[in-house]
Coordinates of C-alpha atoms in Angstrom, one line a residue:
Chain A
A1 CA 0.0 0.0 0.0
A2 CA 1.2 3.5 -0.8
G3 CA 2.5 5.5 2.1
V4 CA 3.3 9.1 2.9
I5 CA 6.4 10.3 1.0
Q6 CA 8.7 12.9 2.4
S7 CA 11.7 14.5 0.7
P8 CA 14.5 15.0 1.3
R9 CA 15.1 12.4 3.9
H10 CA 18.2 14.2 5.2
L11 CA 19.1 17.9 5.0
I12 CA 22.1 19.8 6.3
K13 CA 21.9 23.6 6.4
E14 CA 23.9 26.4 7.8
K15 CA 22.5 28.9 10.3
R16 CA 20.3 31.6 8.7
E17 CA 19.8 29.5 5.5
T18 CA 16.4 28.4 4.2
A19 CA 15.0 24.9 3.9
T20 CA 12.0 23.4 2.1
L21 CA 10.5 20.1 3.1
K22 CA 8.0 18.3 0.9
C23 CA 5.3 15.9 1.7
Y24 CA 3.1 13.7 -0.6
P25 CA 0.1 12.2 1.3
I26 CA -1.4 8.8 0.8
P27 CA -3.6 8.9 -2.3
R28 CA -7.2 10.1 -1.5
H29 CA -6.0 11.6 1.8
D30 CA -6.9 15.3 1.8
T31 CA -5.6 16.2 5.2
V32 CA -1.9 16.8 6.0
Y33 CA -0.2 17.5 9.3
W34 CA 3.4 18.6 10.1
Y35 CA 5.1 17.6 13.4
Q36 CA 8.6 18.4 14.8
Q37 CA 10.4 15.9 17.0
G38 CA 13.5 17.1 18.8
P39 CA 16.1 14.6 20.1
G40 CA 14.6 12.5 22.8
Q41 CA 11.3 14.2 22.7
D42 CA 7.8 13.4 21.5
P43 CA 6.5 14.8 18.2
Q44 CA 5.0 18.3 18.5
F45 CA 2.2 19.5 16.2
L46 CA 3.2 22.4 13.9
I47 CA 0.4 22.9 11.4
S48 CA -2.3 21.1 9.4
F49 CA -4.2 21.5 6.2
Y50 CA -7.5 20.3 5.0
E51 CA -8.6 20.7 1.4
K52 CA -5.7 23.1 0.8
M53 CA -6.8 25.4 3.6
Q54 CA -4.9 25.7 6.9
S55 CA -7.0 24.0 9.5
D56 CA -5.0 24.3 12.7
K57 CA -1.7 25.8 13.9
G58 CA 0.4 24.7 16.8
S59 CA 3.8 25.9 18.1
I60 CA 5.1 26.8 14.7
P61 CA 7.7 29.7 14.6
D62 CA 6.8 32.7 12.5
R63 CA 9.9 31.9 10.5
F64 CA 8.1 28.8 9.2
S65 CA 5.4 28.7 6.7
A66 CA 3.5 25.9 4.9
Q67 CA 0.9 25.3 2.3
Q68 CA -1.0 22.6 0.6
F69 CA -1.2 22.5 -3.1
S70 CA -4.0 21.5 -5.5
D71 CA -2.6 17.9 -5.8
Y72 CA -2.7 17.8 -1.9
H73 CA 1.0 17.7 -1.5
S74 CA 2.4 20.1 1.1
E75 CA 5.6 22.0 1.6
L76 CA 7.1 23.4 4.9
N77 CA 9.3 26.4 4.3
M78 CA 11.8 27.3 7.0
S79 CA 13.8 30.5 6.9
S80 CA 16.5 32.0 9.0
L81 CA 17.3 28.6 10.4
E82 CA 18.6 28.3 13.9
L83 CA 20.6 25.6 15.6
G84 CA 17.4 24.7 17.6
D85 CA 15.6 23.9 14.4
S86 CA 17.6 20.7 14.1
A87 CA 15.0 17.9 14.5
L88 CA 13.1 15.2 12.7
Y89 CA 10.2 16.6 10.8
F90 CA 7.3 14.4 10.1
C91 CA 4.4 14.7 7.8
A92 CA 1.3 12.7 8.3
S93 CA -1.9 12.4 6.3
S94 CA -5.4 11.2 7.0
L95 CA -8.5 10.5 5.0
A96 CA -10.3 13.6 6.3
L97 CA -10.1 16.1 9.1
E98 CA -11.9 14.1 11.7
Y99 CA -10.7 13.2 15.2
T100 CA -11.7 9.6 14.4
D101 CA -9.2 9.4 11.5
T102 CA -5.9 7.7 11.9
Q103 CA -2.9 9.8 10.9
Y104 CA -0.3 7.9 8.9
F105 CA 3.2 9.2 9.1
G106 CA 5.9 9.5 6.5
P107 CA 9.5 8.4 7.2
G108 CA 10.5 11.9 8.3
T109 CA 13.1 14.5 7.2
R110 CA 16.1 14.8 9.5
L111 CA 17.2 18.4 9.4
T112 CA 20.6 19.3 10.8
V113 CA 21.5 23.0 11.2
L114 CA 25.2 23.8 11.6
Chain B
A1 CA -6.3 21.0 26.9
Q2 CA -5.4 17.5 26.0
K3 CA -2.7 15.8 28.0
V4 CA -1.1 12.3 27.8
T5 CA 1.2 10.9 30.4
Q6 CA 3.4 7.9 30.0
A7 CA 5.0 7.5 33.4
Q8 CA 7.4 4.7 32.4
T9 CA 10.5 6.1 30.7
E10 CA 12.2 2.9 30.0
I11 CA 11.4 -0.8 30.2
S12 CA 13.9 -3.6 29.7
V13 CA 12.9 -7.2 29.3
V14 CA 14.2 -10.5 28.1
E15 CA 12.8 -12.0 25.0
K16 CA 9.4 -13.8 25.4
E17 CA 8.5 -11.8 28.5
D18 CA 5.3 -9.7 28.3
V19 CA 5.5 -5.9 28.3
T20 CA 2.8 -3.6 29.5
L21 CA 3.0 0.1 28.7
D22 CA 0.9 2.5 30.8
C23 CA -0.9 5.6 29.4
V24 CA -3.0 8.0 31.3
Y25 CA -4.8 10.9 29.5
E26 CA -6.8 14.0 30.2
T27 CA -9.4 15.5 28.0
R28 CA -12.6 17.5 28.4
D29 CA -14.1 15.9 25.3
T30 CA -16.8 13.2 25.8
T31 CA -15.9 11.3 22.7
Y32 CA -12.3 10.9 21.5
Y33 CA -9.8 8.5 20.0
L34 CA -6.6 7.1 21.5
F35 CA -3.7 5.7 19.5
W36 CA -0.5 3.8 20.1
Y37 CA 2.5 4.4 17.7
K38 CA 5.8 2.7 17.6
Q39 CA 9.1 4.4 16.7
P40 CA 11.9 1.9 16.0
P41 CA 15.5 2.9 16.0
S42 CA 15.2 3.7 12.3
G43 CA 13.0 6.7 13.2
E44 CA 9.7 6.2 11.4
L45 CA 6.4 6.5 13.3
V46 CA 4.3 3.4 12.8
F47 CA 0.6 3.3 13.7
L48 CA -0.3 0.3 15.9
I49 CA -3.8 0.6 17.3
R50 CA -6.6 3.0 18.0
R51 CA -9.5 2.9 20.3
N52 CA -12.6 5.1 20.6
S53 CA -13.9 6.4 23.9
F54 CA -17.3 4.8 23.7
D55 CA -16.2 1.2 23.4
E56 CA -14.4 -0.2 26.4
Q57 CA -14.1 -3.7 25.1
N58 CA -10.6 -4.8 25.3
E59 CA -9.1 -6.4 22.2
I60 CA -6.3 -8.5 21.1
S61 CA -4.5 -8.4 17.7
G62 CA -1.8 -10.9 17.3
R63 CA 0.8 -10.3 20.1
Y64 CA -0.7 -6.9 20.9
S65 CA -3.6 -6.3 23.3
W66 CA -4.9 -3.2 25.0
N67 CA -6.9 -2.3 28.0
F68 CA -9.0 0.9 27.9
Q69 CA -10.7 2.1 31.0
K70 CA -12.6 5.3 30.8
S71 CA -13.2 5.5 34.5
T72 CA -9.5 5.8 35.2
S73 CA -8.6 7.5 31.9
S74 CA -6.1 4.8 31.1
F75 CA -5.2 3.1 27.8
N76 CA -2.6 0.5 28.5
F77 CA -0.9 -1.6 25.8
T78 CA 0.6 -5.0 26.2
I79 CA 3.1 -6.9 23.9
T80 CA 2.9 -10.6 24.6
A81 CA 5.9 -12.8 24.2
S82 CA 8.2 -9.9 23.3
Q83 CA 10.8 -10.2 20.5
V84 CA 14.0 -8.3 19.8
V85 CA 12.2 -6.5 16.9
D86 CA 9.8 -5.0 19.4
S87 CA 12.6 -2.8 20.7
A88 CA 11.4 0.8 20.1
V89 CA 9.9 3.9 21.6
Y90 CA 6.2 3.6 22.1
F91 CA 4.0 6.6 22.1
C92 CA 0.4 6.9 23.3
A93 CA -1.5 9.8 21.7
L94 CA -4.9 11.5 21.9
N95 CA -6.5 12.9 18.8
D96 CA -8.1 16.3 18.9
Y97 CA -7.8 16.9 15.1
K98 CA -4.1 16.9 15.9
L99 CA -2.2 14.3 17.9
S100 CA -1.0 15.0 21.4
F101 CA 1.7 12.5 22.3
G102 CA 2.9 11.3 25.6
A103 CA 6.7 11.4 26.3
G104 CA 7.1 7.9 25.1
T105 CA 8.4 4.7 26.7
T106 CA 11.6 3.1 25.4
V107 CA 11.3 -0.7 25.3
T108 CA 14.4 -2.8 25.1
V109 CA 14.0 -6.5 24.4
R110 CA 17.2 -8.5 25.1
A111 CA 17.9 -11.8 23.4

């Protein structure tokens, strides 16, 4: 079965640079979520999209922005990167924006900021 | 606000032992869904099971079983006859249109 695809899998950036992470949800899933997981921590919700509209926002820095495109893929743009942004970034997708729906996660993008 | 507590930080067992992971949650919602996810050393987050709040019947799926008790706000997860491949971090999560995770329990299964 098709899973959530994230690219790139690994990314190394310098401080103050910009990064773009991409997420391709499971086919027919119209809801996408982004989570950030720091070392030794649990995943923290950043932002979600339903039918190309932002549906909820968590602890996402103003330096980060995201959008969902017409083909339902999503991109997380991160600017002015800081050392503390080094983390594993997960994208998840679900069939719809319902609390009953299971969120399926991609393999994650490991971002290292030097 | 949603809150999920996993009091066990680490559990270490020998292969074939059973492992029970505790999860306690807080929510003001009357209906909700709870989940368990597994994160192996490779890093991906794998969905294991989910349970709705209005069905307290405990279930078994292969070597996994779970015990949901609404009265105590607990959603415990058991791995029967553990194997080395079960070594991972296990997260309990509550869904409020976004997942709120517990801190995770690291399970180490020794051969």
